[in-house]
Coordinates of N, CA, C and O and ligand atoms in Angstrom, one line a residue:
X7 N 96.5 100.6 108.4 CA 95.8 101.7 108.9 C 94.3 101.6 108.5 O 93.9 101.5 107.3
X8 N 93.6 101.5 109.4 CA 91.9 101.3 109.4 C 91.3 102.9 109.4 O 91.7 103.6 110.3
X9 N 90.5 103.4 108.6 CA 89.3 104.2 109.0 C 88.1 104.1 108.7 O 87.9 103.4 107.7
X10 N 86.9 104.7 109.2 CA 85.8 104.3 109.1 C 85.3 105.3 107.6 O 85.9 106.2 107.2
X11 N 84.0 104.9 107.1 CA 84.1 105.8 105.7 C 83.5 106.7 106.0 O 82.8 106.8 105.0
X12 N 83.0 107.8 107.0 CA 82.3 108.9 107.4 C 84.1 109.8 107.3 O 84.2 111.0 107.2
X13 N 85.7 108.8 107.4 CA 86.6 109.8 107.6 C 86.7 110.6 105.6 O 86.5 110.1 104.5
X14 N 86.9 111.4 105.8 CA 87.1 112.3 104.7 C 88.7 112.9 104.5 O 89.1 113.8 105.2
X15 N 89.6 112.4 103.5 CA 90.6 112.8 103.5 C 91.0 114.4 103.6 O 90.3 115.1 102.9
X16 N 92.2 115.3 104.5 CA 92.3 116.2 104.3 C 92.6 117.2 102.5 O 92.4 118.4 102.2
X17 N 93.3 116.2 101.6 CA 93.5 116.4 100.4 C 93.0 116.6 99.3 O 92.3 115.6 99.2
X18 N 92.9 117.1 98.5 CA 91.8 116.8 97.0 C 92.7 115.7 96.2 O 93.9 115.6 95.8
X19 N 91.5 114.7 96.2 CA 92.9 113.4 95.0 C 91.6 112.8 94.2 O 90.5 112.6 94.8
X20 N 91.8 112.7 93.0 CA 91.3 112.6 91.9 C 91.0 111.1 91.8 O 91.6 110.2 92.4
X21 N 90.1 110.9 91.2 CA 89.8 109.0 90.4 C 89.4 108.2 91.9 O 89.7 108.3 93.1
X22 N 88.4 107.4 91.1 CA 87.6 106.5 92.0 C 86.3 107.4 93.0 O 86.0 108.6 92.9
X23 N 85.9 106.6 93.6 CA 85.1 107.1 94.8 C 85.3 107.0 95.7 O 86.3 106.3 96.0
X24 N 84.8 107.7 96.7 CA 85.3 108.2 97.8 C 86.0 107.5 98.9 O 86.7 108.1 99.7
X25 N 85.7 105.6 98.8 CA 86.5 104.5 99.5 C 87.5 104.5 98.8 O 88.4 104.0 99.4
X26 N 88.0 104.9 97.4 CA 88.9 104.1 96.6 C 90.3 105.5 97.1 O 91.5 105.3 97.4
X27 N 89.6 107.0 97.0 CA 90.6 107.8 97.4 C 91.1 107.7 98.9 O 92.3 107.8 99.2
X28 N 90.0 107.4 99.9 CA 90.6 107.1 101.2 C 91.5 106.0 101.4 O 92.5 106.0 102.2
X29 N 91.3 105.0 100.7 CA 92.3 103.9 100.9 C 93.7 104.5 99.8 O 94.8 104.2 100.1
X30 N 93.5 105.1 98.9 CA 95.0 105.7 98.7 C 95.6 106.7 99.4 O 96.8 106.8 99.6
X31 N 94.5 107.7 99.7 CA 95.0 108.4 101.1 C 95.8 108.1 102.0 O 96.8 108.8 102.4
X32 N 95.4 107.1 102.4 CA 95.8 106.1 103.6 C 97.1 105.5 103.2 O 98.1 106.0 103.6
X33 N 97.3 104.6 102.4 CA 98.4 104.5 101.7 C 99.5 104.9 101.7 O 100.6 104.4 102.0
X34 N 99.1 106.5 101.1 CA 100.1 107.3 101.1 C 100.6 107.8 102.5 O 101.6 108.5 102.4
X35 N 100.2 107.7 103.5 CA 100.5 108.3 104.6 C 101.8 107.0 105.3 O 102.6 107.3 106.1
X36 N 101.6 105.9 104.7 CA 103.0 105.1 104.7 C 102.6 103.9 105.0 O 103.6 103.1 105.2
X37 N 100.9 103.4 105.3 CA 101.5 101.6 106.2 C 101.0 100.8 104.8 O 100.3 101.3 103.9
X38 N 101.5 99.5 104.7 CA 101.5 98.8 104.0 C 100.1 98.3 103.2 O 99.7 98.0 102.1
X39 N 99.4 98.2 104.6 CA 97.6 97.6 104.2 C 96.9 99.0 104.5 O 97.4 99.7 105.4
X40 N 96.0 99.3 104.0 CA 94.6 100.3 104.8 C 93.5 99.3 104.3 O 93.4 98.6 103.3
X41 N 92.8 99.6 105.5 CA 90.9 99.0 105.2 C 89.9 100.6 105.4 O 90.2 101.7 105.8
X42 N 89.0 100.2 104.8 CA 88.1 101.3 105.1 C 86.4 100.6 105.9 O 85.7 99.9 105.2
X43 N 86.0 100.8 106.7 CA 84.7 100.3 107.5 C 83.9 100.8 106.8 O 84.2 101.8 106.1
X44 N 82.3 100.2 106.9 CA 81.2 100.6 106.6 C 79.9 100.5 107.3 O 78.8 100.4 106.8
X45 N 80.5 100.5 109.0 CA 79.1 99.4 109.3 C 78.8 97.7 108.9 O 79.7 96.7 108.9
X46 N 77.5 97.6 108.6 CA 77.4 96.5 108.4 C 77.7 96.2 106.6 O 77.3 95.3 105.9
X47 N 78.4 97.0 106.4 CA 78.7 96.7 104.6 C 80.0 96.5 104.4 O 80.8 97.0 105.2
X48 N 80.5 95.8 103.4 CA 81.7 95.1 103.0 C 82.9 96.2 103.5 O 83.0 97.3 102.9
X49 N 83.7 95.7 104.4 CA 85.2 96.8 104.3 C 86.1 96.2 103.6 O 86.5 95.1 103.6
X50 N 86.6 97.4 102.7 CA 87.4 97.7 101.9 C 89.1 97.7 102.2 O 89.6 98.4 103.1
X51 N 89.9 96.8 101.4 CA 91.1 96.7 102.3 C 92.1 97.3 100.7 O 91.7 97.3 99.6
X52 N 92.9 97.6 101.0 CA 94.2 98.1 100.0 C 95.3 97.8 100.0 O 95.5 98.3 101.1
X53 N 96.4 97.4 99.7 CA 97.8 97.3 99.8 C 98.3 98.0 98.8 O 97.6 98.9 98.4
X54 N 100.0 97.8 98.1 CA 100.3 98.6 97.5 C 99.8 97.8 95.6 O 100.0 98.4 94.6
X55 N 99.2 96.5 95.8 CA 99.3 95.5 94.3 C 98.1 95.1 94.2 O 97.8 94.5 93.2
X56 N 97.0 95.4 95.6 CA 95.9 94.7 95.0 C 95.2 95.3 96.2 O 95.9 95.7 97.1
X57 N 93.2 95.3 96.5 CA 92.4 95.2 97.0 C 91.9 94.1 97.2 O 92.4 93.0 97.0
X58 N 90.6 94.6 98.0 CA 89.7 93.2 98.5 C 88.4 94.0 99.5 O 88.4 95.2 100.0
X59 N 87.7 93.1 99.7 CA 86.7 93.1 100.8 C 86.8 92.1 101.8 O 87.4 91.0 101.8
X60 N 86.0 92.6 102.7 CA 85.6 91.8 103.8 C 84.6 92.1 104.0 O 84.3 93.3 104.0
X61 N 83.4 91.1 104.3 CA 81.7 91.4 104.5 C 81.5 90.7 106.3 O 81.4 89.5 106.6
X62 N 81.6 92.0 107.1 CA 81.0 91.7 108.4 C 79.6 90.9 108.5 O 78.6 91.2 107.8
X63 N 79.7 89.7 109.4 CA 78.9 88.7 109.8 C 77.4 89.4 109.9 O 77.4 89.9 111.1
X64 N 76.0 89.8 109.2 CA 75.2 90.2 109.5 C 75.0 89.9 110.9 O 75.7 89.0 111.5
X65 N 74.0 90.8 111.5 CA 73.6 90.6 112.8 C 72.5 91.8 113.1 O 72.3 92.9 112.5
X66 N 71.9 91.2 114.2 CA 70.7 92.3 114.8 C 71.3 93.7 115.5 O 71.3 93.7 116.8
X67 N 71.8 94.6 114.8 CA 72.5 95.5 115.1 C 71.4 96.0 116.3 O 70.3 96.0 116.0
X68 N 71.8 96.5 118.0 CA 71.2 97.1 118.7 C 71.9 98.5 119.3 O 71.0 99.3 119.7
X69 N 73.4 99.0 119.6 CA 73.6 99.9 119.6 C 75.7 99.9 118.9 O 76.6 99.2 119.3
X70 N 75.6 100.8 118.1 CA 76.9 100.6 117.3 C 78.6 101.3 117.8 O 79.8 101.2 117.4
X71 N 77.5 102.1 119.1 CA 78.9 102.8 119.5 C 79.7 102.1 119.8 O 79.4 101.0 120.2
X72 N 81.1 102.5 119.8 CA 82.5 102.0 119.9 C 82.9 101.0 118.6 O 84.0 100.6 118.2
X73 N 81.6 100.6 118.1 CA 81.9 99.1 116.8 C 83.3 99.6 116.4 O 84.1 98.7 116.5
X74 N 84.0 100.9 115.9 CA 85.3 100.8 115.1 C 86.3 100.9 116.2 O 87.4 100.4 115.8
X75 N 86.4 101.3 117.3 CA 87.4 100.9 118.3 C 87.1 99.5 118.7 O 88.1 98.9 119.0
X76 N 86.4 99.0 118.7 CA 86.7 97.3 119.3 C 87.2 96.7 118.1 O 88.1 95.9 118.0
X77 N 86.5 97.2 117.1 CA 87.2 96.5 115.3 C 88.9 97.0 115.1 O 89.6 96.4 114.3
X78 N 89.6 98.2 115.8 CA 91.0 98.3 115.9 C 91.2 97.6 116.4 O 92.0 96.8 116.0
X79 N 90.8 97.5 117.6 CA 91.6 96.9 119.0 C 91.4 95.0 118.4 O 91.9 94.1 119.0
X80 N 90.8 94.9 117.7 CA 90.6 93.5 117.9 C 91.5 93.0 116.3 O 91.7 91.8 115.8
X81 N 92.0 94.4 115.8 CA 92.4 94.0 114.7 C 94.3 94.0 115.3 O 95.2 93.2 115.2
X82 N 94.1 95.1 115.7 CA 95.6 94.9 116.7 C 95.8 93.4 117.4 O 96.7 92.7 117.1
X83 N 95.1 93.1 118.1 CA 95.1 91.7 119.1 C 95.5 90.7 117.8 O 96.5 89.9 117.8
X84 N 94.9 90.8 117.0 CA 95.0 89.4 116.0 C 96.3 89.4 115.3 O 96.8 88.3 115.0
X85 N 96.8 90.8 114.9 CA 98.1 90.8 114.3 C 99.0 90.2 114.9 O 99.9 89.5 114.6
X86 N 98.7 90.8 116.4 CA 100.2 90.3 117.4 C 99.9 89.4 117.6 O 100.6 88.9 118.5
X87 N 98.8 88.4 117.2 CA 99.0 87.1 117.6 C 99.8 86.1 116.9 O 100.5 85.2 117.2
X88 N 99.3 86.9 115.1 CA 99.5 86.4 114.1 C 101.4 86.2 113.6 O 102.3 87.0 114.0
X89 N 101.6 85.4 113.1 CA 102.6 84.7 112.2 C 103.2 86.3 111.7 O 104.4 86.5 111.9
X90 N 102.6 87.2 111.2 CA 103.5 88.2 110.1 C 102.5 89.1 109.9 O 101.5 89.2 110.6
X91 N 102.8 89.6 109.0 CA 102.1 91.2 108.1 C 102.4 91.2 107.0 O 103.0 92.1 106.4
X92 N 101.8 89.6 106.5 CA 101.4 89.4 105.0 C 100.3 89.7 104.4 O 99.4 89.7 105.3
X93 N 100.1 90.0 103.6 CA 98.7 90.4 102.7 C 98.0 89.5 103.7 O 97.9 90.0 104.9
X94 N 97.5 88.3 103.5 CA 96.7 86.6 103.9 C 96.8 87.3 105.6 O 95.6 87.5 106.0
X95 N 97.5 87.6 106.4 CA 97.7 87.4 107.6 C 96.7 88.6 107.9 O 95.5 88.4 108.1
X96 N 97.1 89.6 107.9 CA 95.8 90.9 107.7 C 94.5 91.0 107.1 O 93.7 91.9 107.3
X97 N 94.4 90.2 106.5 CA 92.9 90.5 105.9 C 92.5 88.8 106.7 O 91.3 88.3 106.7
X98 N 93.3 88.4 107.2 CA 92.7 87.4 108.1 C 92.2 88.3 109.4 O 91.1 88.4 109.9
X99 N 93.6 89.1 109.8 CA 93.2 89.5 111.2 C 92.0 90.8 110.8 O 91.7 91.5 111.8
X100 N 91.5 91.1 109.7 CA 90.9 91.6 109.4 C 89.4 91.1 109.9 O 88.8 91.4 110.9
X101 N 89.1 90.2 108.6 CA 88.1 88.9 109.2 C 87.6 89.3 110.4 O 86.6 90.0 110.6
X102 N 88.6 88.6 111.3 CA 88.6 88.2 112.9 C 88.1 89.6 113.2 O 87.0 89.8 113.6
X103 N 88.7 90.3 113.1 CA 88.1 91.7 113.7 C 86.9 92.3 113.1 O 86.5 93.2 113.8
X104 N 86.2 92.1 111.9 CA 85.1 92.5 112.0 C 84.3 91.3 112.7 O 83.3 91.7 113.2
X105 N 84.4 89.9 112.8 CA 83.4 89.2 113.4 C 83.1 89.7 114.9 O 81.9 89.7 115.3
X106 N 84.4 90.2 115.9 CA 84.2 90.8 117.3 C 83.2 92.1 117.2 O 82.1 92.1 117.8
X107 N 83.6 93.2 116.4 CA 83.0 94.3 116.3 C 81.5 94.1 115.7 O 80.6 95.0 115.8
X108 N 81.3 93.3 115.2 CA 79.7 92.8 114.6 C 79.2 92.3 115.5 O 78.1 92.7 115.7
X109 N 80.0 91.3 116.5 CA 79.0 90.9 117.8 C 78.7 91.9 118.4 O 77.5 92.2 118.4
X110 N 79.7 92.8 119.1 CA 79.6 93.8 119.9 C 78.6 95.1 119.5 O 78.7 96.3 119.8
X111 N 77.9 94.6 118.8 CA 77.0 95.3 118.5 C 75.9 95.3 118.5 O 75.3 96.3 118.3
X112 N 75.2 94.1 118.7 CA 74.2 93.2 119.4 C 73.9 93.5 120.6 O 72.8 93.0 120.9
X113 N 74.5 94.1 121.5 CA 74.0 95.0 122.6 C 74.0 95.9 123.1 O 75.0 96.7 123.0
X114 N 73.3 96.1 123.6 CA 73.4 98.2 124.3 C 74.5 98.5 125.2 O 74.6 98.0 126.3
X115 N 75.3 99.1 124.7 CA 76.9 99.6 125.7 C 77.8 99.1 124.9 O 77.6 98.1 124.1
X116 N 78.7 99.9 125.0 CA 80.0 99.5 124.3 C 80.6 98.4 124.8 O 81.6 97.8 124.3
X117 N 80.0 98.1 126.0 CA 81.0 97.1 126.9 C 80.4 95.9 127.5 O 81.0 95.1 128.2
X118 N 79.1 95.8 127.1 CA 78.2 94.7 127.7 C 78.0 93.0 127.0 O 77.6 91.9 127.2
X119 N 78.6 93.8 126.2 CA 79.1 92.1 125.2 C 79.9 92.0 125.9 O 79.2 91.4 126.7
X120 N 80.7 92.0 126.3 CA 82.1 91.7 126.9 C 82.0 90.6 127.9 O 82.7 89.7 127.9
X121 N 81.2 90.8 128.6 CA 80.9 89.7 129.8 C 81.5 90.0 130.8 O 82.2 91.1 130.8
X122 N 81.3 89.0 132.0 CA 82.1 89.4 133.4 C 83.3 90.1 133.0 O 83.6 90.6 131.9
X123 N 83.9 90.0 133.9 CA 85.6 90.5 134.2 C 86.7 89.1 134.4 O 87.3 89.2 135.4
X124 N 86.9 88.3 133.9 CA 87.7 87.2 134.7 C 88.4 87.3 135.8 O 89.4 88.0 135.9
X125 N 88.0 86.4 137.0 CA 88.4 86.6 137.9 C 90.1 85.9 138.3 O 90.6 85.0 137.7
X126 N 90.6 86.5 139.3 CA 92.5 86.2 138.8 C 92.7 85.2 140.3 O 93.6 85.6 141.1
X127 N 92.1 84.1 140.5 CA 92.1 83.5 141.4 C 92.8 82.3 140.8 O 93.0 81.2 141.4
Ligands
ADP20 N1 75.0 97.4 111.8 C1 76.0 96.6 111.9 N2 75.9 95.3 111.6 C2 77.0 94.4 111.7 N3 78.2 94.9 112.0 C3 78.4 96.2 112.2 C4 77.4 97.1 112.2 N4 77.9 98.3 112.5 C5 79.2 98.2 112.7 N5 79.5 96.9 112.6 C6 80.9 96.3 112.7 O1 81.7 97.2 113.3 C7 82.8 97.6 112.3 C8 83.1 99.1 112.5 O2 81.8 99.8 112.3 P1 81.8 101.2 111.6 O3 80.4 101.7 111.7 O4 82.3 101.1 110.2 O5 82.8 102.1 112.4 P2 82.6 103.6 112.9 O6 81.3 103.7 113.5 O7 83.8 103.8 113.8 O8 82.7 104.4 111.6 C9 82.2 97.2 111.0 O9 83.2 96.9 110.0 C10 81.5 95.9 111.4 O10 82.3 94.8 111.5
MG21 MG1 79.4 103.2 112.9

């Protein structure tokens, strides 16, 4: 379970800062891994035995809308590609997904990174 850090848990929970409660937040709501986004600053991942980061590829940020839906959607695409939903495999498909959502940010539109459409000929 991914959210971005502007999300604010509905709960009051004690200890850490405000990434450290969202990612137990998250947690507790039942999936195995949570990350938390930051934009262009290190996302925060959790399981039930250990943490970690991931530091999105700098880039000439030019417009950010959609950056955390293409960073789901691209985190989704990599899992189903992937081997499992081991620690290593997730914070891989993690990786991979913030490197798309970091490009796609380098241009104006949510959709203009994207390129043509491929054609089905
Ligand atoms: N300024 C930026 N520079 C580089 N990558 C960015 C930037 N803003 C967003 N991203 C990429 O998009 C992902 C999601 O962005 P974020 O702003 O955290 O989501 P949301 O806007 O949904 O809260 C980041 O983890 C990062 O990979
Ligand atoms: Mg953002």
């Amino acid at each position: 379970m991914i959210s971005g850090a502007a999300f604010r848990p509905p709960t009051r929970a004690d200890g850490g800062d405000a990434v450290t409660r969202t990612l137990r937040y998250l947690l507790a709501q039942g999936p195995s891994f949570a990350a938390v986004t930051a934009g262009p600053g290190p996302i925060r991942w959790a399981d039930a035995t250990g943490h970690g980061t991931v530091t999105p590829p700098a880039v000439h940020a030019v417009d950010t809308l959609g950056a955390g839906d293409v960073l789901h959607g691209a985190f989704a695409w990599a899992v189903a590609q992937g081997a499992g939903a081991r620690r290593a495999d997730l914070v891989a498909a993690l990786t991979s997904a913030s490197g798309v959502a970091s490009r796609s940010v380098g241009s104006f539109g949510s959709r203009a990174w994207l390129g043509p459409a491929p054609t089905s000929d």
